[in-house]
Amino acid sequence: MRAYETLVEQTLDVDAPPETTGQTWYLGAPRSIYFPTATTAAVVTTLALCGVFLLTNLMPIHHTDIWGHLALGRWIAEHGELPQVEPFSLALHGKPLVNLPWLAQLGGFLAVDAFGPEAIAFIHALCVTLGCGLLILAVVRRGLELEWGVFAAVACFCIGYTSLGAVRPQLFGFIGFPLCLLAVHELRKSLHPLYWIGPLFAVWANLHGSLVMGLGVLGIAAAAATFDALADKRRLRLALREPLVWRTWLILFIAAAGTCVNPSGPLIFGEILSFGGQDVLNDIAEWRQLSFKTIGGALFLVSLGVTALVVRLTYQKLSTLDILLLLVFCAAGFYAQRMIIWWALVWPWALGPHLAEAFQELFDPDEVDGEEGDDYERPNDPFWVEAWVSEAADGGTTMNTLFILGVVFMTLLFAPSTHAFVSGKPRGEGLMLANGTPIVLADVMAREGWQGNVFAPIDWADFLIWHSHGQIRPLAYTHVHSLPDALWQEHQQIRRGDSNWLEIVDQRGITFIVVRRHEHHRLHLALRSEPRAMMVYENQDTLLFQILPPDATPASDSSEIPDGRAGHAAEQPAASSPDVTPSPAPREHPETLRETLIKALQAAKVLL
Amino acid sequence: MLPQLSRIAAPPLILVVALVIYRIAFVEPEPPAVELADNEPNRVALQYDWVDIVSSDQVYQVLDRLKPPKNVYESNTLIHALRLWGRDARFDDPAIPDGELMWRFFTDDEVFRQVAGQDAPPLYERTPEGLFVRPWIDNDPNRGTGSHHINDFLATMGETMTPLDTPLKLRDGSPATIRDLLETALANYTPDQREYEWTAINYARYVFPTWSFKNRYGETIDAQHFVDRLTTEPIEHGVCNATHRLEALAVLLRIDDEQQQLSSGTRQQIINRLRDVSLRLYHSQTEAGYWHRDWVSGPKASEPADSSQYDRILATGHHLEWMALAPHEALPPRESIRRATQWLVQAILSEEESHIRAKYGPYSHAGRAMCLFRLKDPYRAWKDGDDKRKRRKEDVPPAA
């Protein structure tokens, strides 16, 4: 009764100080010491991250190397060891397999095994959200207001959109990389990154080879700090005594040491460094130079334009670290499409302070004091302490917390993968996987028992391996780096329908050839005119041919080709069709946005 | 300590409780992939009786030439013959399969083996994904008894008004019905299925007016999906010179006349497509009256150099068949139809027996089209004509 009266009184007097009864009114909102309050900053962050989670979760799972990774994870789980040689390709070439992302593969498989394919979609969204969250943290710790952190996350998500659409172990790098950026800045005032950077790289080294990007950030930070110190002290000995210099070199050393905690030990460095130099990568779209005709390329170009504008507008010069990071990762972006994602993380972090200053210069010039930026330090409170407080010091309210809970609740319901878990109704592969994934082909091959040595486009081969439990053995799949060059050339010759395609097929004992109808025109024509090739299945995008052995005689034409079979003639490739040879690789999907929207509409339709 | 613990634990706890409540209160059990309203297939009522198109006597003469080929036991021939003649046909000739035999060929493995040979692999295969029909495959020695087009057997079952609960006698003795075939067809249908004409017809015959169903990949397929595919894909795509897609549209439209489920916009979408085709046919019709493979080109159409009589009969017969089902406003001028039909009558009557026997399918479509335009059941029409002919023969006094 007493508590009730107090409540009523305080309701009338909204400015009354907090009571110790456990329940109070503050600015018109209920407050309790048993329930957390949240700041507006936390609300904004939650909205941004929930948006990222939802949008990522609405992306379909593309037919990239994810299925090959999962198949390797299954192999590891079943055999209890790491494969020493390539286990799925039909050609037993004996080339030793250094399988860096074994932990990601195993974890991914165990998740799928336990929760179904929706787990992959969930992990995908979670990794991207976590990466964006950590980027916000890294930006805010640089001294920027939270809205700039949110801007950084949104910019990163947009620039890296096409790369982020591919579910693959590299996503763990998307989490590790902002942690490296955070560590680089935190080292200026604290030693705590020295404690957690080692374990981070020890885990990262077993998840994906992208750890080299993290090492790159740390190396650039060390080089920048040394350069700055040298410029200041003029003597190396004195420069090395600078706290930031020895700290950055020490953290680089610790990270490198942590990297060695993997099945290959220190040899991992050789593997990673030799990876990019393989000729085979020239045939893979995502390793080719950036095309500005793609969405990712266009956004990359826009970010470069903004950089030039901001550098011109801001008073203070970019720091050595920022310049080096921007230069190195910009060059990496030009070098290969796949590197865009690292640019997407570095760009808002490095340019953020200057962008904020330029923004203020443009819209609120009176407030520019020229002091903010790298030198400005926020209080040492961790970010989450600022966001979640139980005291009313910075205006946190219970209502904000409830709003956040509501937003998270709605996100979980609208995000397809979490909705599937909550409702117990998985979406089904047709809604979860991207258009073009050979789901039906894989089903038909399994049903008919068509397995063995197969030629297939590499981005389909992974799914066929996964679906057939390794019973379909393709000539090549997306793990092309594990193939000898000669084998890859054979794959390309068949794909192009070169004159020796049948010779290679016979040599390799290939019994099935999968043709992508709208790409492999010459091979399609060659198969149509080859008596030993028997078309056993087709759909709008796929043709499956069985290749009879050389000594087999085709069945006598006892029954006529039925009427109508010839009716597809209008859809057959013309003999004069140019042999279009698009990239066989996981490609940047220009239709991703459209597909995502369609999936989103479908998901919304289901929910409604 | 307790307040601190509470502040940490309360938000996730609330979230979990809210999700559990949602699960219990709002999540409904998964409905079946397809809800079938009726056991019987939808009937397409005949609508025209155009005497000027083809006379009853011509219909009889054509049908008499199109009796099921003697001793030809390939599934493609039998399915066309069954489709034309129906289950009740009796021919009093042991070499000509009766309707019942043809029907049982597809529904009773014992009969199938008696006809196709004891070594013939079964027509149906039971798998965890459903009951599948053995497909026609290039160079397969048993292709003659396989299904030439995806789900065409089932479509013929619908056309012969076979109920869904009709049992199928399989070789392995496991119980099965026509419903299993339908559910398999629907569950395995995907938007990238190449031949979907018969799946659309099956949907119209057996599923409509139920609006949608789910395939085994979780995708929702509805009537609008089929209409969109059938009306927006390139007009020249599809088997039999793209004509079965037109038939599927006409069948859906006619069944909707009864069911009234399609929106007026959707109905107009179908009619527009059929009118577009009719316009092209009007322009591409040859002086003789037939159509050929290049009918799609409309006014610019030119008969391919390698065009054969078979091609002409295939195109002309198939087109007349969908026209006989389509609404009046979607048809080309009646004179075009008359000329095409009359050409077809002459072509069939003058065709060699061996040609008809070897390529029975297109001829059967032509015969069926004529019956549809005259409101006639083919077997009844033939039987009446045959009885009349016999009576006439009996009335003729023996020659002196």
Short mmCIF file of C-alpha atoms in Angstrom, two decimals, chain B residues 1-381:
data_model
loop_
_atom_site.label_atom_id
_atom_site.label_comp_id
_atom_site.label_asym_id
_atom_site.label_seq_id
_atom_site.Cartn_x
_atom_site.Cartn_y
_atom_site.Cartn_z
CA MET B 1 23.57 -8.75 -6.55
CA LEU B 2 19.94 -9.70 -7.16
CA PRO B 3 19.04 -6.44 -8.93
CA GLN B 4 22.12 -6.80 -11.10
CA LEU B 5 21.25 -10.40 -11.98
CA SER B 6 17.72 -9.37 -12.68
CA ARG B 7 18.81 -6.57 -14.98
CA ILE B 8 20.91 -9.02 -16.97
CA ALA B 9 18.44 -11.87 -17.09
CA ALA B 10 15.12 -10.05 -17.42
CA PRO B 11 15.34 -8.88 -21.07
CA PRO B 12 16.28 -12.25 -22.60
CA LEU B 13 13.79 -13.97 -20.34
CA ILE B 14 10.99 -11.69 -21.50
CA LEU B 15 12.01 -12.29 -25.08
CA VAL B 16 11.97 -16.06 -24.67
CA VAL B 17 8.61 -16.01 -22.93
CA ALA B 18 7.16 -13.79 -25.65
CA LEU B 19 8.44 -16.17 -28.33
CA VAL B 20 7.03 -19.18 -26.53
CA ILE B 21 3.66 -17.47 -26.20
CA TYR B 22 3.77 -16.64 -29.89
CA ARG B 23 4.55 -20.25 -30.72
CA ILE B 24 1.72 -21.58 -28.60
CA ALA B 25 -0.92 -18.98 -29.38
CA PHE B 26 -0.31 -18.00 -32.98
CA VAL B 27 1.50 -20.76 -34.82
CA GLU B 28 -0.95 -23.05 -36.54
CA PRO B 29 -0.17 -26.58 -37.62
CA GLU B 30 1.21 -26.94 -41.11
CA PRO B 31 -1.68 -27.42 -43.55
CA PRO B 32 -1.42 -30.22 -46.10
CA ALA B 33 0.61 -29.38 -49.20
CA VAL B 34 -2.53 -29.46 -51.27
CA GLU B 35 -6.17 -29.56 -50.27
CA LEU B 36 -8.23 -31.29 -52.91
CA ALA B 37 -11.83 -30.22 -52.94
CA ASP B 38 -13.19 -33.07 -54.97
CA ASN B 39 -12.41 -36.66 -55.83
CA GLU B 40 -13.71 -36.23 -59.36
CA PRO B 41 -11.82 -34.20 -61.94
CA ASN B 42 -13.34 -31.02 -63.28
CA ARG B 43 -15.29 -31.54 -66.47
CA VAL B 44 -14.85 -29.24 -69.44
CA ALA B 45 -18.24 -28.79 -71.04
CA LEU B 46 -18.29 -28.74 -74.84
CA GLN B 47 -19.54 -25.51 -76.30
CA TYR B 48 -19.58 -25.50 -80.09
CA ASP B 49 -21.52 -27.48 -82.63
CA TRP B 50 -20.37 -25.89 -85.85
CA VAL B 51 -21.80 -27.94 -88.68
CA ASP B 52 -20.11 -25.79 -91.29
CA ILE B 53 -16.69 -26.59 -89.87
CA VAL B 54 -16.91 -30.31 -90.36
CA SER B 55 -19.83 -32.57 -91.19
CA SER B 56 -20.86 -35.58 -89.12
CA ASP B 57 -19.97 -37.84 -91.97
CA GLN B 58 -16.50 -36.36 -92.20
CA VAL B 59 -16.07 -36.82 -88.49
CA TYR B 60 -16.98 -40.46 -88.83
CA GLN B 61 -14.65 -40.99 -91.78
CA VAL B 62 -11.76 -39.37 -89.96
CA LEU B 63 -12.42 -41.33 -86.77
CA ASP B 64 -12.63 -44.54 -88.71
CA ARG B 65 -9.10 -43.92 -89.90
CA LEU B 66 -7.96 -43.07 -86.39
CA LYS B 67 -8.99 -46.22 -84.58
CA PRO B 68 -6.25 -47.29 -82.18
CA PRO B 69 -3.42 -48.75 -84.25
CA LYS B 70 -3.38 -52.51 -84.36
CA ASN B 71 -0.75 -54.24 -82.29
CA VAL B 72 1.09 -51.09 -81.38
CA TYR B 73 1.72 -51.12 -77.67
CA GLU B 74 3.77 -48.07 -77.05
CA SER B 75 2.61 -45.87 -74.24
CA ASN B 76 2.63 -42.72 -76.34
CA THR B 77 0.32 -44.26 -78.92
CA LEU B 78 -1.95 -45.77 -76.31
CA ILE B 79 -2.23 -42.61 -74.27
CA HIS B 80 -3.27 -40.69 -77.37
CA ALA B 81 -5.72 -43.38 -78.37
CA LEU B 82 -7.20 -43.51 -74.87
CA ARG B 83 -7.45 -39.76 -74.81
CA LEU B 84 -9.32 -39.74 -78.11
CA TRP B 85 -11.56 -42.74 -77.66
CA GLY B 86 -12.15 -42.88 -73.95
CA ARG B 87 -12.50 -45.82 -71.65
CA ASP B 88 -15.80 -47.08 -73.12
CA ALA B 89 -14.61 -47.69 -76.66
CA ARG B 90 -15.16 -51.22 -78.05
CA PHE B 91 -14.00 -52.18 -81.51
CA ASP B 92 -14.90 -55.85 -81.90
CA ASP B 93 -11.48 -56.48 -83.35
CA PRO B 94 -8.98 -58.33 -81.18
CA ALA B 95 -6.10 -56.53 -82.85
CA ILE B 96 -7.47 -53.12 -81.92
CA PRO B 97 -7.16 -52.35 -78.23
CA ASP B 98 -10.42 -51.41 -76.53
CA GLY B 99 -10.70 -48.40 -74.28
CA GLU B 100 -10.75 -50.50 -71.14
CA LEU B 101 -7.58 -52.33 -72.12
CA MET B 102 -5.83 -49.05 -72.86
CA TRP B 103 -6.99 -47.59 -69.57
CA ARG B 104 -5.84 -50.62 -67.64
CA PHE B 105 -2.49 -50.52 -69.42
CA PHE B 106 -1.84 -47.42 -67.38
CA THR B 107 -3.50 -48.48 -64.14
CA ASP B 108 -2.77 -52.20 -63.77
CA ASP B 109 0.76 -53.54 -63.98
CA GLU B 110 -0.49 -57.02 -64.83
CA VAL B 111 -2.21 -55.73 -67.94
CA PHE B 112 0.78 -53.55 -68.69
CA ARG B 113 3.08 -56.57 -68.66
CA GLN B 114 0.71 -58.66 -70.75
CA VAL B 115 0.77 -55.93 -73.35
CA ALA B 116 4.29 -54.52 -73.13
CA GLY B 117 6.04 -57.79 -72.32
CA GLN B 118 6.89 -59.50 -69.09
CA ASP B 119 10.37 -57.99 -69.09
CA ALA B 120 9.21 -54.45 -69.47
CA PRO B 121 10.28 -52.38 -66.47
CA PRO B 122 7.36 -51.13 -64.39
CA LEU B 123 5.60 -48.03 -65.50
CA TYR B 124 5.57 -46.59 -62.00
CA GLU B 125 8.33 -46.26 -59.49
CA ARG B 126 7.70 -45.70 -55.82
CA THR B 127 10.31 -43.51 -54.10
CA PRO B 128 10.38 -41.57 -50.84
CA GLU B 129 9.51 -38.50 -52.89
CA GLY B 130 6.38 -40.04 -54.33
CA LEU B 131 5.08 -42.18 -57.15
CA PHE B 132 6.85 -41.42 -60.40
CA VAL B 133 6.15 -42.47 -63.96
CA ARG B 134 9.11 -43.96 -65.80
CA PRO B 135 10.19 -41.28 -68.26
CA TRP B 136 11.03 -41.52 -71.94
CA ILE B 137 14.82 -41.35 -72.18
CA ASP B 138 17.00 -41.05 -75.27
CA ASN B 139 18.48 -44.35 -76.37
CA ASP B 140 16.86 -46.24 -73.54
CA PRO B 141 15.82 -49.64 -74.93
CA ASN B 142 12.59 -49.44 -72.91
CA ARG B 143 11.75 -45.92 -73.82
CA GLY B 144 8.78 -47.04 -75.90
CA THR B 145 6.78 -47.83 -72.79
CA GLY B 146 7.87 -44.76 -70.83
CA SER B 147 6.06 -41.48 -70.46
CA HIS B 148 6.89 -39.07 -73.24
CA HIS B 149 5.84 -35.92 -71.49
CA ILE B 150 5.93 -35.08 -67.80
CA ASN B 151 2.55 -35.87 -66.23
CA ASP B 152 0.81 -36.60 -69.52
CA PHE B 153 -0.53 -39.93 -68.21
CA LEU B 154 -2.18 -38.16 -65.34
CA ALA B 155 -3.65 -35.52 -67.62
CA THR B 156 -5.24 -38.25 -69.69
CA MET B 157 -6.67 -39.76 -66.53
CA GLY B 158 -8.25 -36.39 -65.84
CA GLU B 159 -9.59 -36.14 -69.38
CA THR B 160 -11.10 -39.61 -69.09
CA MET B 161 -12.76 -38.48 -65.84
CA THR B 162 -10.85 -40.95 -63.67
CA PRO B 163 -11.47 -40.21 -59.95
CA LEU B 164 -8.55 -39.61 -57.64
CA ASP B 165 -9.25 -42.65 -55.50
CA THR B 166 -8.95 -45.02 -58.45
CA PRO B 167 -6.45 -47.69 -57.40
CA LEU B 168 -3.26 -48.31 -59.32
CA LYS B 169 -2.02 -51.87 -59.26
CA LEU B 170 1.73 -51.66 -58.97
CA ARG B 171 4.24 -54.40 -59.56
CA ASP B 172 5.47 -54.37 -55.99
CA GLY B 173 1.91 -54.74 -54.75
CA SER B 174 2.03 -51.58 -52.69
CA PRO B 175 -1.23 -49.64 -52.55
CA ALA B 176 -1.47 -46.58 -54.74
CA THR B 177 -4.09 -44.39 -56.32
CA ILE B 178 -4.31 -41.69 -58.92
CA ARG B 179 -4.11 -39.26 -56.01
CA ASP B 180 -0.52 -40.42 -55.38
CA LEU B 181 0.37 -39.55 -58.94
CA LEU B 182 -1.23 -36.14 -58.58
CA GLU B 183 0.42 -35.38 -55.25
CA THR B 184 3.80 -36.41 -56.65
CA ALA B 185 3.29 -34.23 -59.70
CA LEU B 186 2.39 -31.22 -57.60
CA ALA B 187 5.03 -31.79 -54.93
CA ASN B 188 7.79 -32.06 -57.50
CA TYR B 189 6.67 -29.20 -59.67
CA THR B 190 9.10 -26.30 -59.60
CA PRO B 191 9.01 -23.03 -61.51
CA ASP B 192 11.95 -24.19 -63.61
CA GLN B 193 10.25 -27.39 -64.75
CA ARG B 194 10.73 -27.53 -68.48
CA GLU B 195 7.55 -29.29 -69.54
CA TYR B 196 4.79 -28.08 -67.34
CA GLU B 197 1.88 -28.00 -69.74
CA TRP B 198 0.40 -31.20 -68.41
CA THR B 199 1.09 -30.23 -64.81
CA ALA B 200 -0.96 -27.10 -65.43
CA ILE B 201 -3.72 -29.18 -66.99
CA ASN B 202 -3.63 -31.54 -64.01
CA TYR B 203 -3.89 -28.60 -61.69
CA ALA B 204 -6.89 -27.31 -63.62
CA ARG B 205 -8.55 -30.71 -63.80
CA TYR B 206 -7.96 -32.03 -60.31
CA VAL B 207 -7.00 -29.16 -57.99
CA PHE B 208 -8.84 -26.05 -59.15
CA PRO B 209 -10.73 -24.20 -57.56
CA THR B 210 -8.25 -24.78 -54.72
CA TRP B 211 -6.06 -21.78 -55.40
CA SER B 212 -2.62 -22.91 -54.35
CA PHE B 213 -0.48 -25.79 -53.24
CA LYS B 214 3.02 -26.18 -51.87
CA ASN B 215 5.74 -28.14 -53.58
CA ARG B 216 8.25 -30.20 -51.65
CA TYR B 217 10.71 -27.32 -51.71
CA GLY B 218 8.35 -25.09 -49.76
CA GLU B 219 7.36 -22.91 -52.70
CA THR B 220 3.74 -21.90 -53.01
CA ILE B 221 2.37 -22.42 -56.48
CA ASP B 222 -0.99 -20.99 -57.45
CA ALA B 223 -3.24 -20.54 -60.44
CA GLN B 224 -1.80 -17.13 -61.16
CA HIS B 225 1.66 -18.68 -61.33
CA PHE B 226 0.58 -21.08 -64.04
CA VAL B 227 -1.24 -18.33 -65.93
CA ASP B 228 1.81 -16.09 -65.74
CA ARG B 229 4.14 -18.78 -67.00
CA LEU B 230 1.80 -19.84 -69.75
CA THR B 231 1.20 -16.32 -70.94
CA THR B 232 4.58 -14.64 -70.50
CA GLU B 233 7.13 -17.19 -71.64
CA PRO B 234 8.13 -16.91 -75.30
CA ILE B 235 5.18 -17.86 -77.42
CA GLU B 236 7.19 -20.34 -79.48
CA HIS B 237 8.38 -22.32 -76.46
CA GLY B 238 6.85 -25.61 -75.54
CA VAL B 239 6.34 -29.05 -76.95
CA CYS B 240 4.27 -29.76 -80.07
CA ASN B 241 4.97 -26.31 -81.52
CA ALA B 242 4.00 -24.71 -78.23
CA THR B 243 0.37 -25.77 -78.60
CA HIS B 244 -0.16 -27.68 -75.35
CA ARG B 245 0.44 -24.51 -73.38
CA LEU B 246 -2.48 -22.98 -75.25
CA GLU B 247 -4.58 -26.00 -74.46
CA ALA B 248 -3.70 -25.65 -70.78
CA LEU B 249 -4.86 -22.03 -70.84
CA ALA B 250 -8.08 -22.92 -72.60
CA VAL B 251 -8.82 -25.75 -70.16
CA LEU B 252 -8.21 -23.53 -67.14
CA LEU B 253 -10.41 -20.82 -68.57
CA ARG B 254 -13.25 -23.20 -69.30
CA ILE B 255 -13.10 -24.81 -65.88
CA ASP B 256 -13.12 -21.36 -64.37
CA ASP B 257 -16.34 -20.66 -66.21
CA GLU B 258 -17.86 -23.01 -63.67
CA GLN B 259 -15.70 -22.25 -60.65
CA GLN B 260 -15.39 -18.46 -60.98
CA GLN B 261 -12.08 -18.18 -59.15
CA LEU B 262 -9.87 -16.30 -61.57
CA SER B 263 -10.02 -12.54 -61.47
CA SER B 264 -11.29 -10.72 -64.51
CA GLY B 265 -7.76 -9.46 -65.08
CA THR B 266 -6.38 -12.96 -65.09
CA ARG B 267 -9.08 -14.18 -67.43
CA GLN B 268 -8.32 -11.30 -69.75
CA GLN B 269 -4.62 -12.16 -69.53
CA ILE B 270 -5.41 -15.63 -70.85
CA ILE B 271 -7.74 -14.37 -73.54
CA ASN B 272 -5.18 -11.81 -74.70
CA ARG B 273 -2.59 -14.52 -75.10
CA LEU B 274 -4.95 -16.74 -77.04
CA ARG B 275 -5.99 -13.82 -79.22
CA ASP B 276 -2.37 -13.01 -79.92
CA VAL B 277 -1.87 -16.58 -81.06
CA SER B 278 -5.06 -16.47 -83.12
CA LEU B 279 -3.86 -13.35 -84.87
CA ARG B 280 -0.57 -14.99 -85.76
CA LEU B 281 -2.43 -18.05 -86.95
CA TYR B 282 -4.73 -15.96 -89.09
CA HIS B 283 -1.77 -14.34 -90.80
CA SER B 284 0.32 -17.45 -91.13
CA GLN B 285 -2.38 -19.75 -92.49
CA THR B 286 -1.46 -21.14 -95.89
CA GLU B 287 -3.78 -20.96 -98.86
CA ALA B 288 -4.45 -24.65 -98.51
CA GLY B 289 -5.66 -24.05 -94.99
CA TYR B 290 -3.02 -25.67 -92.82
CA TRP B 291 -0.52 -24.21 -90.39
CA HIS B 292 3.12 -25.13 -90.16
CA ARG B 293 5.94 -24.90 -87.66
CA ASP B 294 6.59 -21.22 -88.29
CA TRP B 295 3.09 -20.09 -87.36
CA VAL B 296 4.60 -17.95 -84.59
CA SER B 297 5.95 -15.48 -87.14
CA GLY B 298 2.45 -14.42 -88.09
CA PRO B 299 2.43 -12.19 -91.20
CA LYS B 300 6.13 -12.88 -91.81
CA ALA B 301 5.74 -16.62 -91.56
CA SER B 302 7.24 -18.74 -94.26
CA GLU B 303 6.97 -22.46 -94.39
CA PRO B 304 10.27 -24.13 -93.52
CA ALA B 305 11.93 -25.89 -96.42
CA ASP B 306 11.92 -29.21 -94.59
CA SER B 307 8.27 -28.94 -93.58
CA SER B 308 6.52 -32.27 -93.88
CA GLN B 309 2.93 -33.37 -93.96
CA TYR B 310 3.46 -34.66 -90.44
CA ASP B 311 4.48 -31.17 -89.26
CA ARG B 312 1.41 -29.63 -90.87
CA ILE B 313 -0.93 -32.15 -89.31
CA LEU B 314 0.77 -31.72 -85.94
CA ALA B 315 0.46 -27.94 -85.98
CA THR B 316 -3.00 -27.77 -87.49
CA GLY B 317 -4.51 -30.54 -85.37
CA HIS B 318 -3.13 -29.24 -82.10
CA HIS B 319 -4.24 -25.69 -82.79
CA LEU B 320 -7.76 -26.74 -83.66
CA GLU B 321 -7.91 -28.72 -80.46
CA TRP B 322 -7.32 -25.78 -78.15
CA MET B 323 -9.58 -23.60 -80.28
CA ALA B 324 -12.42 -26.02 -79.73
CA LEU B 325 -12.09 -25.37 -75.99
CA ALA B 326 -11.36 -21.65 -76.08
CA PRO B 327 -14.00 -18.93 -75.75
CA HIS B 328 -15.33 -17.38 -78.90
CA GLU B 329 -13.59 -14.03 -78.41
CA ALA B 330 -10.19 -15.70 -78.43
CA LEU B 331 -10.62 -17.51 -81.73
CA PRO B 332 -9.48 -16.59 -85.21
CA PRO B 333 -12.20 -16.01 -87.82
CA ARG B 334 -14.50 -18.97 -88.23
CA GLU B 335 -13.55 -19.21 -91.88
CA SER B 336 -9.93 -19.82 -90.87
CA ILE B 337 -11.03 -22.64 -88.62
CA ARG B 338 -13.21 -24.11 -91.36
CA ARG B 339 -10.40 -24.05 -93.90
CA ALA B 340 -7.96 -25.61 -91.47
CA THR B 341 -10.41 -28.34 -90.51
CA GLN B 342 -11.30 -29.15 -94.07
CA TRP B 343 -7.65 -29.38 -95.01
CA LEU B 344 -7.14 -31.68 -92.07
CA VAL B 345 -10.03 -33.92 -93.09
CA GLN B 346 -8.62 -34.33 -96.57
CA ALA B 347 -5.10 -34.83 -95.25
CA ILE B 348 -6.12 -37.58 -92.87
CA LEU B 349 -8.38 -39.34 -95.34
CA SER B 350 -5.64 -39.38 -97.94
CA GLU B 351 -2.86 -40.35 -95.52
CA GLU B 352 -1.31 -43.79 -95.73
CA GLU B 353 -2.25 -46.20 -92.97
CA SER B 354 1.37 -46.81 -92.06
CA HIS B 355 1.97 -43.11 -91.49
CA ILE B 356 -0.96 -42.80 -89.16
CA ARG B 357 0.14 -45.89 -87.31
CA ALA B 358 3.70 -44.63 -86.93
CA LYS B 359 2.79 -41.10 -85.85
CA TYR B 360 -0.54 -41.61 -84.25
CA GLY B 361 -0.34 -38.76 -81.72
CA PRO B 362 -0.87 -35.71 -83.94
CA TYR B 363 -3.61 -37.46 -85.91
CA SER B 364 -5.46 -38.24 -82.71
CA HIS B 365 -5.36 -34.56 -81.72
CA ALA B 366 -6.87 -33.67 -85.10
CA GLY B 367 -9.63 -36.21 -84.66
CA ARG B 368 -10.38 -35.02 -81.16
CA ALA B 369 -10.54 -31.41 -82.32
CA MET B 370 -13.19 -32.28 -84.90
CA CYS B 371 -15.30 -34.08 -82.31
CA LEU B 372 -15.02 -31.15 -79.90
CA PHE B 373 -16.21 -28.75 -82.59
CA ARG B 374 -19.23 -30.96 -83.19
CA LEU B 375 -20.16 -31.63 -79.58
CA LYS B 376 -19.50 -35.31 -80.13
CA ASP B 377 -18.08 -38.05 -78.01
CA PRO B 378 -15.59 -39.70 -80.41
CA TYR B 379 -16.57 -43.26 -79.70
CA ARG B 380 -20.30 -42.47 -79.95
CA ALA B 381 -19.74 -40.53 -83.14
#
